[in-house]
Each structure stands twice: as structure tokens, then as C-alpha cells.
PDB file of C-alpha atoms in Angstrom:
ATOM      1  CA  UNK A 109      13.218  78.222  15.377  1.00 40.00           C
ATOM      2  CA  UNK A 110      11.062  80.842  13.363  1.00 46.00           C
ATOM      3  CA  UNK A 111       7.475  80.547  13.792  1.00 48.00           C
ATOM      4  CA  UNK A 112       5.199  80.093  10.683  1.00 52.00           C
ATOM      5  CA  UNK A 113       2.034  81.102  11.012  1.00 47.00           C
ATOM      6  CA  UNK A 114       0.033  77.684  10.971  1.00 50.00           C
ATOM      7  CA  UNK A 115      -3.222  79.078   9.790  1.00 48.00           C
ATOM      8  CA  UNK A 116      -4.866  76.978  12.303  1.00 48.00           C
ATOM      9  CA  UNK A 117      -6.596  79.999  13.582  1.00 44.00           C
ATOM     10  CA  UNK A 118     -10.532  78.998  14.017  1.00 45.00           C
ATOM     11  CA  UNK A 119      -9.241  75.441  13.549  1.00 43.00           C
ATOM     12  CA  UNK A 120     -12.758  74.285  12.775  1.00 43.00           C
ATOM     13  CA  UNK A 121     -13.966  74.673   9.691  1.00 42.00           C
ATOM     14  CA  UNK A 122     -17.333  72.992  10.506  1.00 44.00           C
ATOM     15  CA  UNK A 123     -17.976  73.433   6.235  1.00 51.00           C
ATOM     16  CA  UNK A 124     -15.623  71.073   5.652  1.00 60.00           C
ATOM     17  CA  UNK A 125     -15.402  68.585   8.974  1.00 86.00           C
ATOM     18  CA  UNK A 126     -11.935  69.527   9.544  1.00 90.00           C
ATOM     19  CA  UNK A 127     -10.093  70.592  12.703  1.00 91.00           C
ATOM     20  CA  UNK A 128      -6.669  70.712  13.984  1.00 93.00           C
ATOM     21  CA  UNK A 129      -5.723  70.681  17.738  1.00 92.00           C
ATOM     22  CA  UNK A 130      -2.099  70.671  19.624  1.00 92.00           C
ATOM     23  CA  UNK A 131      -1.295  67.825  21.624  1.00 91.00           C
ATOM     24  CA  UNK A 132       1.497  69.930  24.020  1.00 88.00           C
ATOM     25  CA  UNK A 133       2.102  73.585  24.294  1.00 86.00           C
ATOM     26  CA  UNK A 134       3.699  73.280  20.614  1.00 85.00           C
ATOM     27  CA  UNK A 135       3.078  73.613  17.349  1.00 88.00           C
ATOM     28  CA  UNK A 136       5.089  71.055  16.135  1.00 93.00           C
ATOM     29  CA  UNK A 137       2.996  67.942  17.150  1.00 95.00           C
ATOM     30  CA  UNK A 138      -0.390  68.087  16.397  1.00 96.00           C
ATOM     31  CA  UNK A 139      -3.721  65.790  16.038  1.00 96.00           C
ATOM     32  CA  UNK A 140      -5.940  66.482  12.788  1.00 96.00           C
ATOM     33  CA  UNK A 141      -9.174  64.942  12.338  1.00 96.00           C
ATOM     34  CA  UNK A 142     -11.388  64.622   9.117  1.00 96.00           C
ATOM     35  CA  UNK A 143     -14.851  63.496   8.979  1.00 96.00           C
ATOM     36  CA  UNK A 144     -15.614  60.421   6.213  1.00 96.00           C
ATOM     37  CA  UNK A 145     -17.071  62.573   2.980  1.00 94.00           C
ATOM     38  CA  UNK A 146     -20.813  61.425   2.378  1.00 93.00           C
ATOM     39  CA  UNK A 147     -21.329  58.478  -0.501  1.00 93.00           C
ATOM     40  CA  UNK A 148     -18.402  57.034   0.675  1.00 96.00           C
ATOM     41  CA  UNK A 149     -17.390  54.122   2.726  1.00 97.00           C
ATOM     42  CA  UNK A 150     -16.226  56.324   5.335  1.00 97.00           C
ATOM     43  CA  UNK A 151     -19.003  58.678   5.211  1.00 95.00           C
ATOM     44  CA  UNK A 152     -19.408  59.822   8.724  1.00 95.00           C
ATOM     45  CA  UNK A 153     -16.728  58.212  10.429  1.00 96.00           C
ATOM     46  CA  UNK A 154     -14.180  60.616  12.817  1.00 96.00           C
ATOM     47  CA  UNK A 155     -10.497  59.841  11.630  1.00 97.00           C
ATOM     48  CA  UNK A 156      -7.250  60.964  13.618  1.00 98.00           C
ATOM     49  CA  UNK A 157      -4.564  61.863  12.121  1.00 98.00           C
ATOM     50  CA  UNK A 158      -0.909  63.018  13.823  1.00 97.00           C
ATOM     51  CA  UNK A 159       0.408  65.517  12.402  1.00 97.00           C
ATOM     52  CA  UNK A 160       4.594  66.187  12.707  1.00 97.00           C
ATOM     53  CA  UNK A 161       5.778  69.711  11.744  1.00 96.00           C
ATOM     54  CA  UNK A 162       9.839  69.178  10.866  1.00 96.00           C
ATOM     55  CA  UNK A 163      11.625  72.091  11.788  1.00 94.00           C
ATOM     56  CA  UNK A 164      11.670  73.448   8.278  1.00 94.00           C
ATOM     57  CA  UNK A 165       8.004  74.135   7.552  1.00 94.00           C
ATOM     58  CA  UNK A 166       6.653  75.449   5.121  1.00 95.00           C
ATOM     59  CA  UNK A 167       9.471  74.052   2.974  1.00 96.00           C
ATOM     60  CA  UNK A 168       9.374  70.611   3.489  1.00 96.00           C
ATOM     61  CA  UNK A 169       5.618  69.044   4.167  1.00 97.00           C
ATOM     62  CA  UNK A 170       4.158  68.115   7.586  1.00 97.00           C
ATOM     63  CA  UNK A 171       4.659  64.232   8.479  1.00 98.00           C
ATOM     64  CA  UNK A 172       1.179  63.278   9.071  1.00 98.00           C
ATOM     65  CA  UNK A 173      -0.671  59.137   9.329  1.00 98.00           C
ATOM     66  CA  UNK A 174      -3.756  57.852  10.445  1.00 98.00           C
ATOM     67  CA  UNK A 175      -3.637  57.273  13.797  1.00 98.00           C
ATOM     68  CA  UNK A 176      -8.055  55.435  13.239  1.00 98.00           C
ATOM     69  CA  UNK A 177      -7.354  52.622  11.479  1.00 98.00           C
ATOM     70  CA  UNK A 178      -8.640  52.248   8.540  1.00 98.00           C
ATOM     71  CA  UNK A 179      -9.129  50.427   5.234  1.00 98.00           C
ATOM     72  CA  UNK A 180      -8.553  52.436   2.317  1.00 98.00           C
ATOM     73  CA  UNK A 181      -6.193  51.216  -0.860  1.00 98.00           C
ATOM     74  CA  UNK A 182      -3.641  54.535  -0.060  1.00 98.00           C
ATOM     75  CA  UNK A 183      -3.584  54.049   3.460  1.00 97.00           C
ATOM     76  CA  UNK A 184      -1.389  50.968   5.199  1.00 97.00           C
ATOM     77  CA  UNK A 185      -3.897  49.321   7.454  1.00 96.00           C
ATOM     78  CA  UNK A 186      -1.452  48.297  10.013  1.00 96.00           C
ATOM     79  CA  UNK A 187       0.303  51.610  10.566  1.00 97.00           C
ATOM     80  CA  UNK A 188      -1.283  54.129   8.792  1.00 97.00           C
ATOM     81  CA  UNK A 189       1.493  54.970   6.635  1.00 97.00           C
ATOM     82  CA  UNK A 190      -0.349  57.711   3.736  1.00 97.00           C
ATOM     83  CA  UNK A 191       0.634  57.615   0.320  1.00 95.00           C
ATOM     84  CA  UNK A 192       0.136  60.466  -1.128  1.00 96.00           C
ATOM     85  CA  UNK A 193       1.672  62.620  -3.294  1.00 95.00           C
ATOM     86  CA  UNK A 194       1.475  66.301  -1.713  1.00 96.00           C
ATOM     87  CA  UNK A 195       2.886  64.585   1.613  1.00 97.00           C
ATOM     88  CA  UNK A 196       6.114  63.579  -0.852  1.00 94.00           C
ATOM     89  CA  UNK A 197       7.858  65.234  -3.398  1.00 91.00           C
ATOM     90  CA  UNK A 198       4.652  67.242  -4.493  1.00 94.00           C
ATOM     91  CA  UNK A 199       4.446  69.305  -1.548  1.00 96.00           C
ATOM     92  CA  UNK A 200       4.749  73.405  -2.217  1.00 96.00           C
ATOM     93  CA  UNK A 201       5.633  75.929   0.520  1.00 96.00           C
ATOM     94  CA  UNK A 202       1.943  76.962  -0.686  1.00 95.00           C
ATOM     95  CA  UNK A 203       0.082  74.408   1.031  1.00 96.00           C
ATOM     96  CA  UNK A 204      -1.631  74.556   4.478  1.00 94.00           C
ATOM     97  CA  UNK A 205      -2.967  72.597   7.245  1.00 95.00           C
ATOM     98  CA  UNK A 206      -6.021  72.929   5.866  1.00 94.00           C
ATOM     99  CA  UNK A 207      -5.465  72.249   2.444  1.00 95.00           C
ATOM    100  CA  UNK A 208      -3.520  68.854   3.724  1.00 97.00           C
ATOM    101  CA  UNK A 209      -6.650  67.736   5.939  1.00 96.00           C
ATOM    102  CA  UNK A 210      -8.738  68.580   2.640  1.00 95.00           C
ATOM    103  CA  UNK A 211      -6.554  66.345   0.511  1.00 96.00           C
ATOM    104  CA  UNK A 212      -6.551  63.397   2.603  1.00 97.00           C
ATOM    105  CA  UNK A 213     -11.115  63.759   2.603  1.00 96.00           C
ATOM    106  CA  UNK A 214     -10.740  64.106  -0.858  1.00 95.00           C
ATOM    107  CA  UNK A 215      -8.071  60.984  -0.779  1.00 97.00           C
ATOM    108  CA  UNK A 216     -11.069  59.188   1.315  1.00 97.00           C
ATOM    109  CA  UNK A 217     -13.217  59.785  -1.771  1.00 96.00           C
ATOM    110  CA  UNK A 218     -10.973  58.581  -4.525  1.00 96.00           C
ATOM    111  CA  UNK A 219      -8.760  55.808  -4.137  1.00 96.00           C
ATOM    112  CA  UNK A 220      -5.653  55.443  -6.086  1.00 95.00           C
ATOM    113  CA  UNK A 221      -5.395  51.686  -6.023  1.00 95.00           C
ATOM    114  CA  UNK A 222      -2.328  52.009  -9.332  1.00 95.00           C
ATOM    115  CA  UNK A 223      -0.355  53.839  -6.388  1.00 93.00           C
ATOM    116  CA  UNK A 224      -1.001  51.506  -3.172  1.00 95.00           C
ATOM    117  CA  UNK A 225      -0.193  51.829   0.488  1.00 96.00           C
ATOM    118  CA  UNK A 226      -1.315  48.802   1.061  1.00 96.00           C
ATOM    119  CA  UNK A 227      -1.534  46.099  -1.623  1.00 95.00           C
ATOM    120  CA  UNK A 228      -3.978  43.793  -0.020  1.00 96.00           C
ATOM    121  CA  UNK A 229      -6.405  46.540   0.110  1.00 97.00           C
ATOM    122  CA  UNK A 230      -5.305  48.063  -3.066  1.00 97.00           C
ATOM    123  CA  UNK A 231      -6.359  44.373  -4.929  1.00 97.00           C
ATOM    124  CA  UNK A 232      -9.533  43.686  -3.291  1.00 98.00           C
ATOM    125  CA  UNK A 233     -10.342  47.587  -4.446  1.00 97.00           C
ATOM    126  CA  UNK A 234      -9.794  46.432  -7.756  1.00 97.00           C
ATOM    127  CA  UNK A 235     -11.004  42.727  -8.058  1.00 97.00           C
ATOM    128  CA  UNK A 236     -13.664  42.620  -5.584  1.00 97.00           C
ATOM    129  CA  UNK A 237     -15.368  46.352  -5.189  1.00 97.00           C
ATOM    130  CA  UNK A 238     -18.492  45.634  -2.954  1.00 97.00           C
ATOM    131  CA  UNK A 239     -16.214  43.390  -0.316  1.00 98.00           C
ATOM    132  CA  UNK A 240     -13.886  46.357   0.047  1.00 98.00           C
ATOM    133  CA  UNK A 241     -17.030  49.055   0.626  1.00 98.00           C
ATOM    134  CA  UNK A 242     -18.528  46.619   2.582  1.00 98.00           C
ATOM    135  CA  UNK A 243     -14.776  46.211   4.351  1.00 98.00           C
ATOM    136  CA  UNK A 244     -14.082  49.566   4.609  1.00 98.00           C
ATOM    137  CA  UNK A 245     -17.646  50.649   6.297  1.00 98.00           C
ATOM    138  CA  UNK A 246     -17.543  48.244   8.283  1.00 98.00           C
ATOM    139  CA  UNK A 247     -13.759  49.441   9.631  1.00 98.00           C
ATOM    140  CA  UNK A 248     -15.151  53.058   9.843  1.00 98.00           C
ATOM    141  CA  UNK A 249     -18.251  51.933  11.680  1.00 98.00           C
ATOM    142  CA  UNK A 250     -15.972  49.877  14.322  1.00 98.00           C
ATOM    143  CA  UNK A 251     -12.551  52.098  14.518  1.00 98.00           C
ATOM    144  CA  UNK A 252     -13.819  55.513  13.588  1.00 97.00           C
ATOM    145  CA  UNK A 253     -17.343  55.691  15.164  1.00 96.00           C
ATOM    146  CA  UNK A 254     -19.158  55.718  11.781  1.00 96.00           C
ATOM    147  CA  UNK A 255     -22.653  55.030  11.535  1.00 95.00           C
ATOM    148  CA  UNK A 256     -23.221  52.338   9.296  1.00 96.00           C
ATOM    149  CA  UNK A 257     -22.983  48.586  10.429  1.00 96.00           C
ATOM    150  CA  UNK A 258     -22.324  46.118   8.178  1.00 97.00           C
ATOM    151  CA  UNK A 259     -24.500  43.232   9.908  1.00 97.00           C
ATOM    152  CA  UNK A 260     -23.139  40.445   7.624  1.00 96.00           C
ATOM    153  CA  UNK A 261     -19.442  41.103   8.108  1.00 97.00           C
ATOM    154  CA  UNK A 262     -20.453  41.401  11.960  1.00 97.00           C
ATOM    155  CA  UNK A 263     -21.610  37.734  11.999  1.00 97.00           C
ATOM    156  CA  UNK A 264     -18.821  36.205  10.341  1.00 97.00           C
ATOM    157  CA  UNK A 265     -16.248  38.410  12.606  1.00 97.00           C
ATOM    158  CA  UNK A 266     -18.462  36.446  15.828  1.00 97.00           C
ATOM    159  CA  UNK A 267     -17.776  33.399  14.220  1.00 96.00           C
ATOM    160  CA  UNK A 268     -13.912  33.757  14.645  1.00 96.00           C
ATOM    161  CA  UNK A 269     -14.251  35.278  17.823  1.00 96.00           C
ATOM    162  CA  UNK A 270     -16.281  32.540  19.355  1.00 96.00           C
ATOM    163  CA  UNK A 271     -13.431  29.624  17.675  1.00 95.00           C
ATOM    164  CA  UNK A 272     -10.959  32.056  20.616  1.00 95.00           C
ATOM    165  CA  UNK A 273      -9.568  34.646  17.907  1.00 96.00           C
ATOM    166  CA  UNK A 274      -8.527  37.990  19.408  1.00 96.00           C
ATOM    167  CA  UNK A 275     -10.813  40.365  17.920  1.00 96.00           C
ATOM    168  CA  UNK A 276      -8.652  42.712  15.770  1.00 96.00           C
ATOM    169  CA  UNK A 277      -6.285  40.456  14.497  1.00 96.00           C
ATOM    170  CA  UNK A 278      -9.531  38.092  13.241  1.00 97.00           C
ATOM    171  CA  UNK A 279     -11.079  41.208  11.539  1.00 98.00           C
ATOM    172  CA  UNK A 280      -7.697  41.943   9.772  1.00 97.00           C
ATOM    173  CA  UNK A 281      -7.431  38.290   8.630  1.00 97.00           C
ATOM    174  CA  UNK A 282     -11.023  37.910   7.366  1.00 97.00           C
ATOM    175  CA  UNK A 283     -10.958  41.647   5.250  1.00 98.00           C
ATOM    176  CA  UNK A 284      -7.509  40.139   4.308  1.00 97.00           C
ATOM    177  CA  UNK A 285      -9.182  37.356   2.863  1.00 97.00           C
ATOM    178  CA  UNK A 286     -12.029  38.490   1.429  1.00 97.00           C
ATOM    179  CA  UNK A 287     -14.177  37.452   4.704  1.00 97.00           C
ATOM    180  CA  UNK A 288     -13.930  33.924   3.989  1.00 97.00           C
ATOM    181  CA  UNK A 289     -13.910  32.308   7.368  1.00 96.00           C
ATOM    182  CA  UNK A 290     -11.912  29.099   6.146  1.00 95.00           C
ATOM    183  CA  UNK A 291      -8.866  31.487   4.248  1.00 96.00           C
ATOM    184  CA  UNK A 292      -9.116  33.882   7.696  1.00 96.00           C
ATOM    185  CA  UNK A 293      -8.578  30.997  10.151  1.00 96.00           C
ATOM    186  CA  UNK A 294      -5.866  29.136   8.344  1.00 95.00           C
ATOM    187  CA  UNK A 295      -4.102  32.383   8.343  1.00 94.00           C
ATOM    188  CA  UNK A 296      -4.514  33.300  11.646  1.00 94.00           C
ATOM    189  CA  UNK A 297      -3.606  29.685  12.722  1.00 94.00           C
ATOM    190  CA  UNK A 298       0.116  30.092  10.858  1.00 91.00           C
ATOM    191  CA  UNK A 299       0.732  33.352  11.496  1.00 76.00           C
TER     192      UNK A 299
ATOM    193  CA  UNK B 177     -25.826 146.045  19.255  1.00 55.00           C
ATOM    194  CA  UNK B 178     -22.176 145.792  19.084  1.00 60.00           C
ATOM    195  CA  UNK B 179     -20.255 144.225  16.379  1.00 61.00           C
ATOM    196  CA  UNK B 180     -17.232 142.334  17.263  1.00 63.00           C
ATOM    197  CA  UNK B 181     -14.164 143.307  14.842  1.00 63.00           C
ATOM    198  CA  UNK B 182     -11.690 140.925  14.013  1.00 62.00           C
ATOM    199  CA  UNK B 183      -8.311 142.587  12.785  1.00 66.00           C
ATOM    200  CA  UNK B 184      -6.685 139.456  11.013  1.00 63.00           C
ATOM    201  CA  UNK B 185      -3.775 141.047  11.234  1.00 64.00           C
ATOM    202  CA  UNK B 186      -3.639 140.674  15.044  1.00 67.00           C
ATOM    203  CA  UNK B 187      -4.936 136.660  14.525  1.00 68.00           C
ATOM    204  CA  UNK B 188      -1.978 135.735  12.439  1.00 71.00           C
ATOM    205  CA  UNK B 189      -0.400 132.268  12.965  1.00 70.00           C
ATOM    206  CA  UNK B 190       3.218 132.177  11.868  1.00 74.00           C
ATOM    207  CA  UNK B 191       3.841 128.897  10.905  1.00 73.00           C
ATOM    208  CA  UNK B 192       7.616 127.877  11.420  1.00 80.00           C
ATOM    209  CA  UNK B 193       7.568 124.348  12.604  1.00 82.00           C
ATOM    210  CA  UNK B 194       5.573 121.140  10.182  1.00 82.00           C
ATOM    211  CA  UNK B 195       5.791 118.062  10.770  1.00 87.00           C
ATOM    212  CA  UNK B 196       5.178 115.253   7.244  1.00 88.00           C
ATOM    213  CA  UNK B 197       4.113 112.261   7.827  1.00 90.00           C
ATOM    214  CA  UNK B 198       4.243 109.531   5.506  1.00 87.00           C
ATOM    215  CA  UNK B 199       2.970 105.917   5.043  1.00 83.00           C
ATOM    216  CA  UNK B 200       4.346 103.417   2.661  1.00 81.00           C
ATOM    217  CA  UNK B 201       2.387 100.085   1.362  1.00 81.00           C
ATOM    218  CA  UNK B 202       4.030  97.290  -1.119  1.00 81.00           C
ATOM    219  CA  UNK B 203       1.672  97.016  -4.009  1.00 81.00           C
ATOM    220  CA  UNK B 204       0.992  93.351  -4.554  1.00 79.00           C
ATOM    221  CA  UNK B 205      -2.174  91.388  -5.207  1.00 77.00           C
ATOM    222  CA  UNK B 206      -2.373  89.911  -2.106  1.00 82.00           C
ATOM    223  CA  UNK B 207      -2.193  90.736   1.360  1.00 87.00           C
ATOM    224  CA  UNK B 208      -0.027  87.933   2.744  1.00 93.00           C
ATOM    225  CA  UNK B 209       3.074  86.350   1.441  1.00 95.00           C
ATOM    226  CA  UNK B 210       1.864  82.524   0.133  1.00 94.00           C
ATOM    227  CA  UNK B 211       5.074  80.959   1.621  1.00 96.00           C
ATOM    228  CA  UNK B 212       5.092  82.539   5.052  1.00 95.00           C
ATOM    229  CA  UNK B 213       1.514  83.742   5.491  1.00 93.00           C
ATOM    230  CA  UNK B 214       2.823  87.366   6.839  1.00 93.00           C
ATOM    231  CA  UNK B 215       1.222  90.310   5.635  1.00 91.00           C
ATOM    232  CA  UNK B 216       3.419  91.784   2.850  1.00 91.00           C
ATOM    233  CA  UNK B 217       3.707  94.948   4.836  1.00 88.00           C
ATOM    234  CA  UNK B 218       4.913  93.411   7.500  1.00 89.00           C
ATOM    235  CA  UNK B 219       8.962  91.189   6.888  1.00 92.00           C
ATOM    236  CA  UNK B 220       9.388  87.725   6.303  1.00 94.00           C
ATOM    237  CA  UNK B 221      10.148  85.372   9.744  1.00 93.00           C
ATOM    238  CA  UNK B 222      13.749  86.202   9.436  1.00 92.00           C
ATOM    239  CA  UNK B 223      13.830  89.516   9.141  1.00 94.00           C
ATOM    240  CA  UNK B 224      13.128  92.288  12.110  1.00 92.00           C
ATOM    241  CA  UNK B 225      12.130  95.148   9.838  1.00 90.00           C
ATOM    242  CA  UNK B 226       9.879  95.849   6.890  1.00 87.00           C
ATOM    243  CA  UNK B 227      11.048  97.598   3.870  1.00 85.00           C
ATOM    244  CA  UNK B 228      13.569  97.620   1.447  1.00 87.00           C
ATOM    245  CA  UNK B 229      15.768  94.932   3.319  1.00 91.00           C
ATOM    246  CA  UNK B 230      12.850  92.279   3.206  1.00 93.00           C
ATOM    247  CA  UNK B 231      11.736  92.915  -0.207  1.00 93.00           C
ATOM    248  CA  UNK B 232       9.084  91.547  -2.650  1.00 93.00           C
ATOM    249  CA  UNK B 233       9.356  89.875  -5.912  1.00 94.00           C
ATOM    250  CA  UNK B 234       7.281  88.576  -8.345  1.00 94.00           C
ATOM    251  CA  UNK B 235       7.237  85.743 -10.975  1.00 95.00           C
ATOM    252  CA  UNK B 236       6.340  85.984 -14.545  1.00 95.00           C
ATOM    253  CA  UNK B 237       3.345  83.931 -13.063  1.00 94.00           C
ATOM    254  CA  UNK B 238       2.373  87.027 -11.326  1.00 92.00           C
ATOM    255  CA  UNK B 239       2.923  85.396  -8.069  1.00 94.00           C
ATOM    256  CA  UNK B 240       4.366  87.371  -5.419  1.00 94.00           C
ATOM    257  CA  UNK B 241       6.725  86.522  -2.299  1.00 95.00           C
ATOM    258  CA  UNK B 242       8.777  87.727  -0.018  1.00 95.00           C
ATOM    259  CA  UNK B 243      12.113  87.324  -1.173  1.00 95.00           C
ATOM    260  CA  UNK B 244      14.205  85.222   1.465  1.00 96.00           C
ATOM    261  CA  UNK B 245      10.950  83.521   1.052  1.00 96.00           C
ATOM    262  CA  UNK B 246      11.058  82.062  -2.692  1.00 96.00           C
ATOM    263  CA  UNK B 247      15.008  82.433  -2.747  1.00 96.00           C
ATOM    264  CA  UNK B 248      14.827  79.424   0.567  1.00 96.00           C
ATOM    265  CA  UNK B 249      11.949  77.491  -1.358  1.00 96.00           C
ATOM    266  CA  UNK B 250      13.751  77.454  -4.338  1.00 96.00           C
ATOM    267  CA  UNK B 251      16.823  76.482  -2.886  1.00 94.00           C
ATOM    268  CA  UNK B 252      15.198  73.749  -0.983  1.00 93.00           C
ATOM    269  CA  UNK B 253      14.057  72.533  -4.506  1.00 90.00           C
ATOM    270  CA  UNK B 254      16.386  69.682  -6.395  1.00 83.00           C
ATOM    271  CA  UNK B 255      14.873  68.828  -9.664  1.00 84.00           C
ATOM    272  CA  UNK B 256      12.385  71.954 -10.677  1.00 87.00           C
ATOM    273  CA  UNK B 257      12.042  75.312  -9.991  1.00 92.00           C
ATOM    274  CA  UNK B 258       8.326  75.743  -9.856  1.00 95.00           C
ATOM    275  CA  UNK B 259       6.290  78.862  -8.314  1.00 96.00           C
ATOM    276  CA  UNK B 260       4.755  77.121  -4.567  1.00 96.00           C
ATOM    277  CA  UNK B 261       1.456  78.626  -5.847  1.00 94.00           C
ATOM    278  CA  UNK B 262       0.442  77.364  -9.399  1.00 94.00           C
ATOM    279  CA  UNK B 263       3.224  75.343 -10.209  1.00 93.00           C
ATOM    280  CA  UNK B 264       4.407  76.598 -13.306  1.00 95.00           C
ATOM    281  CA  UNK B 265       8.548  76.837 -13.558  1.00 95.00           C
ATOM    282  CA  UNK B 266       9.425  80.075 -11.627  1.00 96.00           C
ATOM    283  CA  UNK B 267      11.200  82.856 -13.438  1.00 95.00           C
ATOM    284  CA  UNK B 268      11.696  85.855 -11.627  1.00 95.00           C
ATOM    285  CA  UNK B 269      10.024  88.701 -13.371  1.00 91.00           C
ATOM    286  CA  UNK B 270      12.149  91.647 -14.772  1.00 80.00           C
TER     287      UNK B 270
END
């Protein structure tokens, strides 16, 4: 295969809280991370990405998801599946690394909830704004190491643990549910 | 005091042999090809040898490329033709 230069030389750009790293001796697979942009929900929160280079880079785009979970209208919150347009059919043999990683921060700071990932998330962006900042900080603070705790979510989340609920799987069913604790447990119960 | 006399006919250099040496650059307005991020005086990936087998071309965009560069993006393009840079439909310039 012909190498492409990656421009991954220096790959930390502390300016912009992005870095790339290899995972092997190859270029081909590769972990990203992004820092959460500040006034966000994700502001300071560490998110990993994996990053897949098919064979023919630069002409077709790198296959990258979130390998932090996290809740963000664009963004499946079960795989990490990214929707996003640049990753798809408006990629150009153009683009970098870096200008991928810088997409996806500014993705973190504008939702497109018209063009959903994930529709749960995508309607609780759009009918119930504070639950989903309050949801999505929350996420960052717990999956990606972010700094803000959202103390009210926290006590609702002990409530279904201490009822036996296996942690995760409570915390997807009450941010599924809009964190109400009766919705949350009948779901968990029939699922 | 003695004065030292140079006869320049006895310093005469015949000069038979010269030796030209030349250096060639690709005038663009970049340094590095946008597609595979090698310098424009270098060759694209595929190519061994700089010159006039890896050639440059530009757009009516004023975007410029290698050519086995934009000829493969193109090619790997279904709908539209557009320039990887800005976008706008790629013509080749004349």
C-alpha cells in the first residue's frame, strides 16, 4: 500500500485539545481524542475516538466512533456510531486528521438534532433542553472524566442502584426517560 | 625593496572543461500537494521520480494537484466533480 502522509506529525495540538496516537506499529488503526469545548455539556471531558484508515486514504474518509460514551443528539449512545456529514459522502481528499478531530469538537458544540444518530437523544435535545445538558454533563463527568457533577441526576441514579439495577444500564434507562425513576424502572424491568 | 612582477601572461588559466548546473522548481502556490501532502517538488505516492512524468495541474479554482492525484479523486467521485479544496465543480484549467 502507498503511504500518505498522515499529518499526525506533533500529534498534539495542545491549542486545540486534540491528539492522535497509533494503537500497533500501523497507521491504519489509530485512537483520537478530543477534549469537551468550554460552554458546553462536554466541556472538559477526554473523549476516545478509533480511528480506521481504509486502504484508500485520502480518497475515501477515515472510519472513526466514539469509543467514551456519550450523550450527544449525532452520536448513538450505545455504539458510538457518528453522524456526520464529512465522515459520509462529504468527505474531500482535502481533509486531515486534524481537521476530522476538529469537526467532531465543533460537532460537540452544535448538535444537529434534524439529522440524529440517536433519536432518543435527538428528542429530549429538542423537547426538553436542560434534561439533556444536565444528561449529557452528567455522561461526560462519569464516562469521560469531566469535571462537572450533576448531584441531582447522581441521587436519582442511587435510587435505581440501591432497588439492584446494574449501574449503566439504570443510567441509560433513566436519561432515556427523562430521569423519571418510575418510566426508568418499568423499562428496565421489561427489557 | 623589491617589487614582485606578475607577467599575466605566464598566470593564464585555459579554461576547457565547465561544468552547468541547473535546478528546476514547479511554480505553484503552495508547497505541498492538498491530496497527498508531498511537496510539489517532490512526485506523487505512485510515482518514483519528480518531473515531467508526475506533473501538476491546476483548476480554474486556482487549486493545484498533482495529477494522478486529482485524476484518482475525481475518479473516485460518482455524482460531482468538485475541487477536494473549496468545493467548487473542478474544471481543469487551460
Amino acid at each position: 500500500m502507498t503511504h500518505y502522509d498522515f499529518e499526525v506529525t506533533g500529534s498534539k495540538v495542545a491549542r486545540c485539545h486534540i491528539k492522535v496516537d497509533m494503537v500497533n506499529d500501523n497507521f491504519l488503526e489509530l485512537i483520537g481524542e478530543i477534549i469537551g469545548p468550554p460552554d458546553t455539556a462536554y466541556d472538559g471531558g477526554k473523549f476516545k475516538l478509533e480511528i480506521n484508515i481504509p486502504d484508500t486514504y485520502p480518497f475515501n474518509p477515515p472510519k472513526v466512533k466514539f469509543v467514551t460514551k456519550i450523550w450527544h443528539p449525532n452520536i448513538s449512545s450505545v455504539t458510538g456510531a457518528i453522524c456526520l456529514d464529512i465522515l459520509k459522502d462529504q468527505w474531500a481528499a482535502a481533509m486531515t486528521l486534524r481537521t476530522v478531530l476538529l469537526s467532531l469538537q465543533a460537532l460537540l458544540a452544535a448538535a444537529e438534532p434534524d439529522d440524529p444518530q440517536d433519536a432518543v437523544v435527538a428528542k429530549q435535545y429538542k423537547e426538553n433542553r436542560k434534561t439533556f445538558t444536565q444528561t449529557a454533563r452528567h455522561w461526560t463527568n462519569v464516562y469521560a472524566n469531566g469535571p462537572h457533577r450533576e448531584c441531582e441526576l447522581e441521587k436519582i441514579l442511587e435510587q435505581a442502584k440501591n432497588m439492584g439495577f446494574d449501574e449503566h444500564k439504570a443510567r441509560v434507562a433513566l436519561s432515556s426517560s427523562d430521569w423519571n425513576l418510575e418510566r426508568a424502572t418499568e423499562s428496565l424491568l421489561t427489557s | 625593496m623589491k617589487m614582485a612582477v606578475i607577467d599575466p601572461a605566464e598566470n593564464e588559466v585555459n579554461k576547457n572543461i565547465w561544468i552547468a548546473v541547473g535546478t528546476w522548481r514547479w511554480v505553484a502556490n503552495d508547497d505541498n500537494c492538498g491530496i497527498c501532502r508531498m511537496a510539489f517538488d517532490g512526485c506523487c505516492p505512485e510515482c518514483k521520480l519528480p518531473g515531467d512524468d508526475c506533473p501538476l495541474v491546476w483548476g480554474e479554482c486556482s487549486h493545484c494537484f498533482h495529477i494522478h492525484c486529482i485524476v484518482k479523486w475525481l475518479n473516485s467521485q460518482q455524482v460531482h466533480q468538485l475541487c477536494p479544496m473549496c468545493r467548487q465543480d473542478w474544471k481543469f484549467k487551460e
